[in-house]
Coordinates of C-alpha atoms and ligand atoms in Angstrom, one line a residue:
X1 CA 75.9 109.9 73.6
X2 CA 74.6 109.0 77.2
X3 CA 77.9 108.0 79.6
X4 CA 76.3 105.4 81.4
X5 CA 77.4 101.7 80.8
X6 CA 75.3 99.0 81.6
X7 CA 74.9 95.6 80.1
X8 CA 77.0 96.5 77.3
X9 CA 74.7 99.5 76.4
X10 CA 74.9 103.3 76.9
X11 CA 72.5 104.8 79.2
X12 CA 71.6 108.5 80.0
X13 CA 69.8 108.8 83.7
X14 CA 66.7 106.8 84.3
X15 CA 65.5 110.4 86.1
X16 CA 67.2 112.7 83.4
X17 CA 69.6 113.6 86.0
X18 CA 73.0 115.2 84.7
X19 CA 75.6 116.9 86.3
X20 CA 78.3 119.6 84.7
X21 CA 81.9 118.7 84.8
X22 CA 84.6 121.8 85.1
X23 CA 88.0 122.6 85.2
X24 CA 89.5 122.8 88.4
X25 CA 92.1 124.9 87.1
X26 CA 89.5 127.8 85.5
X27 CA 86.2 126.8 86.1
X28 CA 85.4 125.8 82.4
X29 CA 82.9 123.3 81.6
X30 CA 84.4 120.0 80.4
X31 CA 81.1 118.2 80.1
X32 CA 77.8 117.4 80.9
X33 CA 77.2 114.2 82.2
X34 CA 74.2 111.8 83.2
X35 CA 74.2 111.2 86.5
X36 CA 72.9 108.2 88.1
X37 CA 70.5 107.6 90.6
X38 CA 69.5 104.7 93.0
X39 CA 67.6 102.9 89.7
X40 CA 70.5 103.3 87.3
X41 CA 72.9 101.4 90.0
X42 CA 70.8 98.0 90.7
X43 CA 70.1 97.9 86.8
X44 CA 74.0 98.2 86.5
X45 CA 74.4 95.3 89.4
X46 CA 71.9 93.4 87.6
X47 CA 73.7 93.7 84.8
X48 CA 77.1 92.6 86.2
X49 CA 74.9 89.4 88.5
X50 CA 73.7 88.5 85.0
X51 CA 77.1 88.6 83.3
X52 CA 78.4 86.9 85.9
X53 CA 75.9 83.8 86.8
X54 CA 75.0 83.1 83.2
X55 CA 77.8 84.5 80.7
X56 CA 81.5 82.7 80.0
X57 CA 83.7 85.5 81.7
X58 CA 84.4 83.5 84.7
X59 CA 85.1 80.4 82.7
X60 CA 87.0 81.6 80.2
X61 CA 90.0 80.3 80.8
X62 CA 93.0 82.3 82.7
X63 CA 95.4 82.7 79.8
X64 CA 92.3 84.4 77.5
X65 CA 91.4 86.8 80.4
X66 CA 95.2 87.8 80.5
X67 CA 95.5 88.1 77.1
X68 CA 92.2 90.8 77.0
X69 CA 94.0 92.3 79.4
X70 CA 96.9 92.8 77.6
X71 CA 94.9 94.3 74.7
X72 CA 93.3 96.5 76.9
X73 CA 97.0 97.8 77.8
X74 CA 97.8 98.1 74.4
X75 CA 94.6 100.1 73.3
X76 CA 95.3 102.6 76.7
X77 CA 99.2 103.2 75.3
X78 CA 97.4 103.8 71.7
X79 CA 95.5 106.6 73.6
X80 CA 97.6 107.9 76.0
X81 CA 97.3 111.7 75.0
X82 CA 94.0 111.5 74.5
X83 CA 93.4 109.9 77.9
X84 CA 95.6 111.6 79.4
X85 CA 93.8 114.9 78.1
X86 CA 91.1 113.9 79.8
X87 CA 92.0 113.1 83.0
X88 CA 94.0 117.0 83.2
X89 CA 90.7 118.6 82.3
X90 CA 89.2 116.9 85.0
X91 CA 91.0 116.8 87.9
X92 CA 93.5 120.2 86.9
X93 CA 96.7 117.8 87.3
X94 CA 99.7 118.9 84.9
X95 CA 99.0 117.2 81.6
X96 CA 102.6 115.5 82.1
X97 CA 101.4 114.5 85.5
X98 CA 98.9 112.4 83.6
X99 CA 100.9 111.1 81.0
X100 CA 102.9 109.5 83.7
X101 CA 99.6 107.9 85.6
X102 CA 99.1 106.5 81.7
X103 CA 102.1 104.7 81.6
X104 CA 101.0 103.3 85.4
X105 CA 97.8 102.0 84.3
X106 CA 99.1 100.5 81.3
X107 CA 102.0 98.7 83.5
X108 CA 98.7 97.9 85.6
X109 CA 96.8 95.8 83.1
X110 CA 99.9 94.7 81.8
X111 CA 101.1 93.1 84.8
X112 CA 97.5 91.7 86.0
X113 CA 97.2 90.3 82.1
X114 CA 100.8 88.7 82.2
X115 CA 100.1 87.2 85.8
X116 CA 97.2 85.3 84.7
X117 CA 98.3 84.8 80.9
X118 CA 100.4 82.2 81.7
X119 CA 97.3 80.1 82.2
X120 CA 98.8 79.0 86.0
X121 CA 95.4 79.7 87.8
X122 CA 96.9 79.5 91.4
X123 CA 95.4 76.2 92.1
X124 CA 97.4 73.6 93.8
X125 CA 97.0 70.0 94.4
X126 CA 97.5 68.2 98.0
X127 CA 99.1 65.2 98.6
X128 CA 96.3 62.8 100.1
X129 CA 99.6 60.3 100.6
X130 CA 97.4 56.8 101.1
X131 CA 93.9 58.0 101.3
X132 CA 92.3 57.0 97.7
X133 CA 91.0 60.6 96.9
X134 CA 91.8 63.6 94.9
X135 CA 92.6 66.7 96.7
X136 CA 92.5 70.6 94.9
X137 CA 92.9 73.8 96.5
X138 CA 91.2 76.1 93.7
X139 CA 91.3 79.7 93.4
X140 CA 87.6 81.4 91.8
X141 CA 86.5 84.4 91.0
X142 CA 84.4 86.5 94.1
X143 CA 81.2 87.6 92.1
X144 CA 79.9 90.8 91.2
X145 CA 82.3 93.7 92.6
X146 CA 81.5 97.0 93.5
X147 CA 84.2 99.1 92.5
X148 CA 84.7 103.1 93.9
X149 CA 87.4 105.0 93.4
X150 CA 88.0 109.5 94.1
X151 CA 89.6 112.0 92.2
X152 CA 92.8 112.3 92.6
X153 CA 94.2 109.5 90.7
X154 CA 91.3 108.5 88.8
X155 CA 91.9 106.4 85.7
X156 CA 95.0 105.0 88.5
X157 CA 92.5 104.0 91.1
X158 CA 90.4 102.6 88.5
X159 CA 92.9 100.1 86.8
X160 CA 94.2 99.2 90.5
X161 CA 90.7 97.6 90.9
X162 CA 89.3 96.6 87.5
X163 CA 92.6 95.2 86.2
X164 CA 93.0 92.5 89.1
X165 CA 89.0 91.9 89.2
X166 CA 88.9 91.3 85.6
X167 CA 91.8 89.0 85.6
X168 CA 90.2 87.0 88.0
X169 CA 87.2 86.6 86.3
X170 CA 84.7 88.7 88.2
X171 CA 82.3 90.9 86.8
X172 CA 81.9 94.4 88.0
X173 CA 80.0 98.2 88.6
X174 CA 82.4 101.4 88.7
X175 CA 81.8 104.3 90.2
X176 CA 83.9 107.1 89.8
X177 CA 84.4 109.7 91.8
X178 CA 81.5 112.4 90.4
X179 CA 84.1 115.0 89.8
X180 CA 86.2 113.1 87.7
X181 CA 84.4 110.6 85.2
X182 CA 85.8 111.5 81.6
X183 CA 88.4 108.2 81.8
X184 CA 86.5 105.9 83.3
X185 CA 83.8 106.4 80.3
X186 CA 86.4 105.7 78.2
X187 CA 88.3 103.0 79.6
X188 CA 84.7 101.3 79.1
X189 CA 85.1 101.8 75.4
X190 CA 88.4 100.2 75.8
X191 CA 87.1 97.1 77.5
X192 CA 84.8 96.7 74.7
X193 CA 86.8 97.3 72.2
X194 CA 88.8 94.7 73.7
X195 CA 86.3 92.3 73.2
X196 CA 85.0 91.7 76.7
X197 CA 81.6 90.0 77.1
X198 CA 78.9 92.3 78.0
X199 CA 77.7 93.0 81.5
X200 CA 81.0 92.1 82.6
X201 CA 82.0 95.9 83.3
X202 CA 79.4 98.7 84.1
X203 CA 79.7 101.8 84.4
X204 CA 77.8 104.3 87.1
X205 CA 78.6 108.2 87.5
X206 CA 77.0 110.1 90.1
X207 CA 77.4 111.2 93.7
X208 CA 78.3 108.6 96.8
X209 CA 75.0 108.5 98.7
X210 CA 72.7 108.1 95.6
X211 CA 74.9 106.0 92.8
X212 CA 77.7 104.7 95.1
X213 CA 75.7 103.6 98.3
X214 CA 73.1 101.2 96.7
X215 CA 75.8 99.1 95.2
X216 CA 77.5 99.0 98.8
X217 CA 74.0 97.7 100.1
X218 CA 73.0 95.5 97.4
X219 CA 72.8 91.8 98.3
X220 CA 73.5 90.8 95.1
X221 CA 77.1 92.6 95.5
X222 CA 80.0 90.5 96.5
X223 CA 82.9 92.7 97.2
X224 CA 83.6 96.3 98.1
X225 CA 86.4 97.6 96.8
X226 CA 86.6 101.7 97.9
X227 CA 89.5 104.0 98.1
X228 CA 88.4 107.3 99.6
X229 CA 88.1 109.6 102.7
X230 CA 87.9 107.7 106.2
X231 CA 84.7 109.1 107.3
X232 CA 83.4 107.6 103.9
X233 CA 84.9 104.6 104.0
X234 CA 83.7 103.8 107.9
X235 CA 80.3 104.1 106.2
X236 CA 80.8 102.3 103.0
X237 CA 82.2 98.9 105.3
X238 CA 79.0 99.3 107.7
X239 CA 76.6 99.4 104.3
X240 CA 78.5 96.1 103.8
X241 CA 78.0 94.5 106.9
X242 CA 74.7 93.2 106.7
X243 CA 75.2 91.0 103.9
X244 CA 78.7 90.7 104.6
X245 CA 80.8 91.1 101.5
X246 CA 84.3 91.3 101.4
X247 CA 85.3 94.8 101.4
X248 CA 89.1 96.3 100.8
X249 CA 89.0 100.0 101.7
X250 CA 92.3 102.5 101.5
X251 CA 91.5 105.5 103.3
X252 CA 94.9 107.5 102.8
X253 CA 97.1 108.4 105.3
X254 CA 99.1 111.1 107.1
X255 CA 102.3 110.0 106.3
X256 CA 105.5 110.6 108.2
X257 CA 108.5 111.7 106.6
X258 CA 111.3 111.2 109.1
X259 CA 115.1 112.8 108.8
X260 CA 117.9 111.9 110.5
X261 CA 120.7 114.0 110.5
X262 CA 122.6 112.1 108.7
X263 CA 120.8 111.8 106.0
X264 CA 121.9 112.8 102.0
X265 CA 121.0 116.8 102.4
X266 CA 119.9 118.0 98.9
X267 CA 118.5 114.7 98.2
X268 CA 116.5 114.4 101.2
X269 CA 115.4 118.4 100.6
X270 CA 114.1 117.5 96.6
X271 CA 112.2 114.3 98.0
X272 CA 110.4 116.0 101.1
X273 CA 109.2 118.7 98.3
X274 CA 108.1 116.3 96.1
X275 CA 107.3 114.0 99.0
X276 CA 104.1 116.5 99.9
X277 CA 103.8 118.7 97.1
X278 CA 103.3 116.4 94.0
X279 CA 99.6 117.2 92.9
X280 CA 99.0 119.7 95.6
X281 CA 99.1 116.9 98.1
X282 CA 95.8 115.5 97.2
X283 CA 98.1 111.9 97.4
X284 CA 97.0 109.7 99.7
X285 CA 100.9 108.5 100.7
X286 CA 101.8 112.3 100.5
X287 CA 104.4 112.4 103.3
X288 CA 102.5 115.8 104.7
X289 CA 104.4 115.0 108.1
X290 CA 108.0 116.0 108.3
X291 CA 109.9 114.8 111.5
X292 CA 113.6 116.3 111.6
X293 CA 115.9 115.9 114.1
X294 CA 116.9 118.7 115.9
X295 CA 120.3 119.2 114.7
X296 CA 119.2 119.7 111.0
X297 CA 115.5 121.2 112.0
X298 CA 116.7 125.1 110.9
X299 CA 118.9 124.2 108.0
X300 CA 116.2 121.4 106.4
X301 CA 113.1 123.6 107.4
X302 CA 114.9 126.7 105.7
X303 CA 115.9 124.4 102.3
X304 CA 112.2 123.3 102.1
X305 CA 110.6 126.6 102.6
X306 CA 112.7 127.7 100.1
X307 CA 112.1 125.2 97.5
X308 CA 108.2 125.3 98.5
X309 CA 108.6 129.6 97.6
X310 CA 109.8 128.3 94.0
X311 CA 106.9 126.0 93.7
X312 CA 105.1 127.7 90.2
X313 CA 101.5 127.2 90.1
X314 CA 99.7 126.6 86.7
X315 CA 96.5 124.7 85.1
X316 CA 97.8 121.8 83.2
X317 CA 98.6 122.5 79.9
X318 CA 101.0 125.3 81.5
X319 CA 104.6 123.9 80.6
X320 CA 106.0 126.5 83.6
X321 CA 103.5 125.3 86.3
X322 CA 105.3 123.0 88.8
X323 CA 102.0 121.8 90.8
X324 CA 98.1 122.5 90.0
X325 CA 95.1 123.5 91.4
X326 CA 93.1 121.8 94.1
X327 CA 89.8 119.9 93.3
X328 CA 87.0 121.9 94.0
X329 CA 85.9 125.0 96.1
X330 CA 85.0 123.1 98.9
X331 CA 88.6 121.1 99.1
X332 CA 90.0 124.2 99.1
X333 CA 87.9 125.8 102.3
X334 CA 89.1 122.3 103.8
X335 CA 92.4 123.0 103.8
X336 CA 92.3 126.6 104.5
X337 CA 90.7 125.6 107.9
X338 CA 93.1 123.1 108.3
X339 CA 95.9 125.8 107.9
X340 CA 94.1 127.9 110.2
X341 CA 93.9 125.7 113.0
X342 CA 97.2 124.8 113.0
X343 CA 97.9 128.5 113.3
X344 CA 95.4 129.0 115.7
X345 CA 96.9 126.3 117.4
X346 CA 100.5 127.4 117.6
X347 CA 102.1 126.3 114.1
X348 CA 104.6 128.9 112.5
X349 CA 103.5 129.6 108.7
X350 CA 106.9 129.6 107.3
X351 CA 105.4 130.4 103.8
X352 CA 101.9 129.9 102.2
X353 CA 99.1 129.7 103.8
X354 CA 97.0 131.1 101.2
X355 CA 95.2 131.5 98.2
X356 CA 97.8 132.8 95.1
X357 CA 97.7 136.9 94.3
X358 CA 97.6 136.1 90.7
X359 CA 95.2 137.0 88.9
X360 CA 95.8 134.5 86.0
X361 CA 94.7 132.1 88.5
X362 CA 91.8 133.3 90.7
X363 CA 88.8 131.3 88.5
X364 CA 91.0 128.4 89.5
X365 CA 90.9 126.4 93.4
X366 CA 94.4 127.1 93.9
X367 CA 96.6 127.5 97.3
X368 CA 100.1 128.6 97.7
X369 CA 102.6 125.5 99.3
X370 CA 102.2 125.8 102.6
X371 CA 105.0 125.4 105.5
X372 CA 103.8 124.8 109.0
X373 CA 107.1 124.9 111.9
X374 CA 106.8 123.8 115.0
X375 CA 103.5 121.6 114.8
X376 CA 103.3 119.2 117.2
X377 CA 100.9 116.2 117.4
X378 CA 98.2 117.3 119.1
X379 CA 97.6 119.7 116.1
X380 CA 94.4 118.8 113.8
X381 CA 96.7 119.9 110.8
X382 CA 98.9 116.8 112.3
X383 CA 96.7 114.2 113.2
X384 CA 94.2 114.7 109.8
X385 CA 94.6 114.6 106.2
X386 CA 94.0 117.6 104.9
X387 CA 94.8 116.3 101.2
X388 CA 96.3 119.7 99.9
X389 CA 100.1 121.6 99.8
X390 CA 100.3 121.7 103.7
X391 CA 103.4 120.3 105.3
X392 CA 104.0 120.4 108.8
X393 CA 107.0 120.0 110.5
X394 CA 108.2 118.6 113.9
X395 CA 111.2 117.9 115.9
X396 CA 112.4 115.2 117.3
X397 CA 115.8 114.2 119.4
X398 CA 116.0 110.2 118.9
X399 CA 115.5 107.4 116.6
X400 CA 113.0 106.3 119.6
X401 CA 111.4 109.6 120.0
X402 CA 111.0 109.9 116.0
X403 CA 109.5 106.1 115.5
X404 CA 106.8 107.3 118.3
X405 CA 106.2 110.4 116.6
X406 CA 105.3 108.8 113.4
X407 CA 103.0 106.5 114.5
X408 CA 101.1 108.5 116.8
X409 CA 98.5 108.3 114.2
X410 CA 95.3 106.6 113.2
X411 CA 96.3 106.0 110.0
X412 CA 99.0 103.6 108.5
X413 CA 99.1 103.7 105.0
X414 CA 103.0 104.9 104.1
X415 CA 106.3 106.3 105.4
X416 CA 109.6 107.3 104.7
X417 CA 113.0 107.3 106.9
X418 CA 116.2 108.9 105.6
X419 CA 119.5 108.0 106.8
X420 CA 123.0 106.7 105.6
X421 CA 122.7 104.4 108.7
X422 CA 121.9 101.3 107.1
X423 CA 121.1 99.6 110.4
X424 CA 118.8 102.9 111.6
X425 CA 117.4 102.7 108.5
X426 CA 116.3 99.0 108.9
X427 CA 115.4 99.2 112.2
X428 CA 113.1 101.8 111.8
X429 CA 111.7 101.1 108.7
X430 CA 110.4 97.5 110.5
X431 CA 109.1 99.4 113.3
X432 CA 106.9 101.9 111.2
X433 CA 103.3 100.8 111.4
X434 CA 102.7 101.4 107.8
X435 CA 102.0 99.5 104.5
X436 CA 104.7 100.7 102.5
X437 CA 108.1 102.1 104.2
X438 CA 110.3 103.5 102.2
X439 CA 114.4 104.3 102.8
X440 CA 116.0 107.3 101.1
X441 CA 113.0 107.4 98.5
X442 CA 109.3 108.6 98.5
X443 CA 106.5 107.7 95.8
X444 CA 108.4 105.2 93.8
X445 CA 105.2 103.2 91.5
X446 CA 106.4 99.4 91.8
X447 CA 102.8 97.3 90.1
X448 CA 105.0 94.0 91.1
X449 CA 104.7 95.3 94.5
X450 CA 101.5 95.3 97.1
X451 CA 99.8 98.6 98.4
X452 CA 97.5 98.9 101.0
X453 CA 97.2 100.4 104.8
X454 CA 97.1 99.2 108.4
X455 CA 95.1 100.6 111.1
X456 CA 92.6 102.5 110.1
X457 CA 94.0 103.2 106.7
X458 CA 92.4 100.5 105.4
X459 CA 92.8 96.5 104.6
X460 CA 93.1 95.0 101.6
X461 CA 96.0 94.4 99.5
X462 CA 96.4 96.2 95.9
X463 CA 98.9 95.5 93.0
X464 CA 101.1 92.5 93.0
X465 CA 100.1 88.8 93.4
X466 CA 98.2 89.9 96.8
X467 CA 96.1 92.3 94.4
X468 CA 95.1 89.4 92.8
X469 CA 94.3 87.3 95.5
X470 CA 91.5 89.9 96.9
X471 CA 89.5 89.2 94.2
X472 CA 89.3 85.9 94.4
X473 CA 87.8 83.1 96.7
X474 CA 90.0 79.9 97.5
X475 CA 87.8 76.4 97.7
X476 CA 89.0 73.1 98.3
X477 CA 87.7 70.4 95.7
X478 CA 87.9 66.8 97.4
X479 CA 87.0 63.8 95.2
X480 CA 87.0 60.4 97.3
X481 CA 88.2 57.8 94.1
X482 CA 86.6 54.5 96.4
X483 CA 83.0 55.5 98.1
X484 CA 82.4 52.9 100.3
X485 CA 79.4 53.0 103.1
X486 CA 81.3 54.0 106.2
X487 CA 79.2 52.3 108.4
X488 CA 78.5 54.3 111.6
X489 CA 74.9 54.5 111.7
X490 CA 74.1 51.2 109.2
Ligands
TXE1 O1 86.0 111.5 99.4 P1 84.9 110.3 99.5 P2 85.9 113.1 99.1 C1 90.2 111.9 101.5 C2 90.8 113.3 101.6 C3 89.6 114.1 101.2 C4 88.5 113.4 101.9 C5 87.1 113.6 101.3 O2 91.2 113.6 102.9 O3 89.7 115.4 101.7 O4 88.8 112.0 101.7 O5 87.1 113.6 99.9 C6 82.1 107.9 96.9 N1 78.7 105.2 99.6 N2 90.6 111.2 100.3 O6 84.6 113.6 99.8 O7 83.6 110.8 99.9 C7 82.4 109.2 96.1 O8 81.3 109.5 95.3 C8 79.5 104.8 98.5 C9 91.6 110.3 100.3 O9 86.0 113.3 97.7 O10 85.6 109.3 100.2 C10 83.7 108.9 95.5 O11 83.5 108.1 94.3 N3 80.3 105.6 97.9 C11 91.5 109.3 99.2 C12 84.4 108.0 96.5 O12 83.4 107.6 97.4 C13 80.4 106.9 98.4 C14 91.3 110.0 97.9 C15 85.4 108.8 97.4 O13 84.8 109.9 97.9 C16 79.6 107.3 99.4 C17 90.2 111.0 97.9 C18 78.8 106.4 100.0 N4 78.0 106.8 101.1 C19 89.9 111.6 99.1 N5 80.0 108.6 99.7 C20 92.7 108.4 99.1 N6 92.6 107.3 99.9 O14 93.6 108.5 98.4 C21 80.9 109.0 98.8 N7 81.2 108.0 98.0

């Protein structure tokens, strides 16, 4: 059956194009996919134009769109371990790893269905006090979106952006990162299963600068919506620019992890792990940036090398393996080179630094958990994201040294502080220039809360009532109830 999804039909390729999917973790072939090309994309944007000019989606009211949405939650926890199958084989994440993102992206649709169910469409009426008129502020849907999400939390990033455009009553193209399509074919079948009208959603798989880039182009595109790379994203908003859609980019971070001596020891040790390790660090609010004061700088630095040492490595269906592999071949020689600049640089490898001796895993894109001592922030390994198990560590003396430490960066996306100061804590969690701060935690999912970057990780809100609000346009409706000449000019 052809995987592409447009107009409420399943396509192969207008050129024949197709592209093989593998295993991360051994190089076996998952799949072979159609790819799409220039062609497939403006038929799919057609498509969603269509769906959206002349079909009832963005009229239907609030409270049905919620409640699809809440089917479509029900039919993903109906298929969580087949979904979350899936999304293992494709991106080499631990299969439990995936389960987890399943019960996300259900909690996803479910909160996006249950904040529109309630029919309350956001509207609000203005008090005109003596003026005979009626005054609405309404909130509509933006158009057509253009929807592109990466690999590393596919089915994750997908829901983020379908779930609130769908509940706003947009219609919409996906494309999926190319390495990593299997869930986003089948969350399609989902949707129409579901019931959703056709042309609403539509589907694209292929690579960024021949399926991805027309729909940033397209004039018949409202919205951007793209979590990715920087470098990609810096093109992605100036394909936009001429016709000036709305775009919301996140474009990761390189987030600080700051430790005060004070702070809870083993708990603080198990979260910094976690913190930069979970999913080999390909996680954009991975906190890849530990800052420890002094004082506590040998004794943490030892506790995490050690723990890192531990770390097992496995494909995903290995009940012993702690993380996975990295993407692809080419991720990997990214972060080796990362590694080897530090080092080059004048970073201490404390453990890592390279590919695993076993054997069991060499047809797999692995690399050991990687420790990096005294890094300072002129380092590349510091300043970029190297999105894999690399942690680098710096020192710092005060609370005033460590808040400029941790924002000597570009991007702004998330950070943590640990501390039992609750005052420390506050004042440097509001002094962080980053969308989400965390104190004594890292990673926790909250849908009810808003994600999204400053500086140049990206703008845009997503999740909670914010998430919502990005995909739609406000418009004032004024209806004068006693139109009279007014007489200037007669
Ligand atoms: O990302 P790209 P890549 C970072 C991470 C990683 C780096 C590069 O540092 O090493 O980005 O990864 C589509 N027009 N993040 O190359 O290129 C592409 O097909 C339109 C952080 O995989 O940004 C895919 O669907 N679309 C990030 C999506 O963009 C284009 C998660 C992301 O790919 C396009 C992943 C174009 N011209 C990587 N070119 C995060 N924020 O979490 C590519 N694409």
């Amino acid at each position: 059956m052809p995987e592409l999804f447009i107009a409420g039909q399943w396509a192969a390729a207008r050129d024949g194009r197709t592209r093989e999917i593998r295993c991360p973790a051994d190089g076996a072939l998952v799949a072979v996919v159609d790819e799409a090309g220039p062609d497939d994309a403006r038929a799919a944007t057609a498509a969603a134009r269509a769906a959206f000019d002349h079909g009832p989606w963005p009229h239907t009211p609030a409270a049905d769109r919620g409640r699809l949405l809440l089917r479509v939650a029900d039919l993903l926890e109906r298929d969580r371990a087949a979904l979350a199958r899936a999304e293992s084989l494709d991106t080499g994440k631990r299969l439990v790893e995936s389960e987890y993102d399943l019960d996300d992206i259900a909690a996803c649709f479910r909160y996006f269905g249950a904040l529109v169910a309630s029919g309350d469409g956001g509207g609000r009426i203005v008090d005109t006090g003596d003026v005979p008129a009626d005054s609405r502020v309404v909130r509509e849907p933006v158009g057509v979106c253009a929807l592109i999400t990466p690999w590393n939390y596919p089915l994750l990033q997908t829901a983020w952006k379908v779930a609130p455009a769908l509940a706003a009553g947009n219609s919409f193209v996906l494309k999926p990162s190319e390495l990593t399509p299997h869930t986003a074919i089948a969350l399609m079948r989902l949707l129409a299963e579901a019931g959703l009208p056709d042309g609403v959603a539509n589907l694209v798989l292929g690579a960024g600068p021949s399926a991805g880039a027309p729909l940033t182009e397209d004039p018949r595109v409202d919205l951007v919506s793209f979590t990715g790379g920087l470098v990609t994203g810096r093109r992605v908003m100036a394909a936009a620019a001429p016709t000036v859609k709305k775009v919301a980019l996140e474009l990761g971070g390189k987030n600080p992890n700051i430790v005060f001596a004070d702070a809870d020891f083993d708990t603080a040790v198990d979260h910094a792990l976690t913190a930069v390790f979970l999913h080999s660090g390909q996680v954009c609010s991975a906190g890849a940036r530990l800052l420890v004061q002094d004082e506590l700088h040998d004794r943490f630095t030892d506790a995490v090398t050690a723990g890192a040492e531990r770390i097992r490595l496995g494909g995903p269906f290995d009940p012993e393996a702690r993380s996975g592999p990295l993407i692809s071949a080419a991720h990997r020689d990214k972060v080796e080179a990362y590694v080897a600049a530090g080092l080059a640089e004048g970073a201490v490898l404390r453990c890592g630094g390279r590919r695993p001796a076993d054997p069991a895993l060499a047809r797999g894109h692995y690399f050991l958990p990687t420790v990096l001592d005294e890094c300072t922030a002129g380092m590349s390994v510091v300043r970029e994201e190297s999105f894999g198990p690399v942690l680098t560590v710096e020192r710092f003396r005060t609370e005033e040294e460590a808040v400029a430490l941790a924002n000597d960066t570009v991007y702004g996306l998330a950070g943590a502080v640990w501390t039992q100061d609750p005052g420390r804590a506050h004042r440097v969690a509001s002094r962080l220039r980053a969308g989400t701060v965390w104190i004594n935690d890292f990673h926790p999912y909250v849908p009810q809360a808003e994600w999204g970057g400053m500086k140049q990780s990206g703008f845009g809100r997503e999740l909670g009532p914010s998430g919502l609000a990005e995909y739609q346009e406000t418009k004032h409706i004024w209806r004068n109830l006693a139109p009279r000449p007014q007489g200037w000019f007669s």
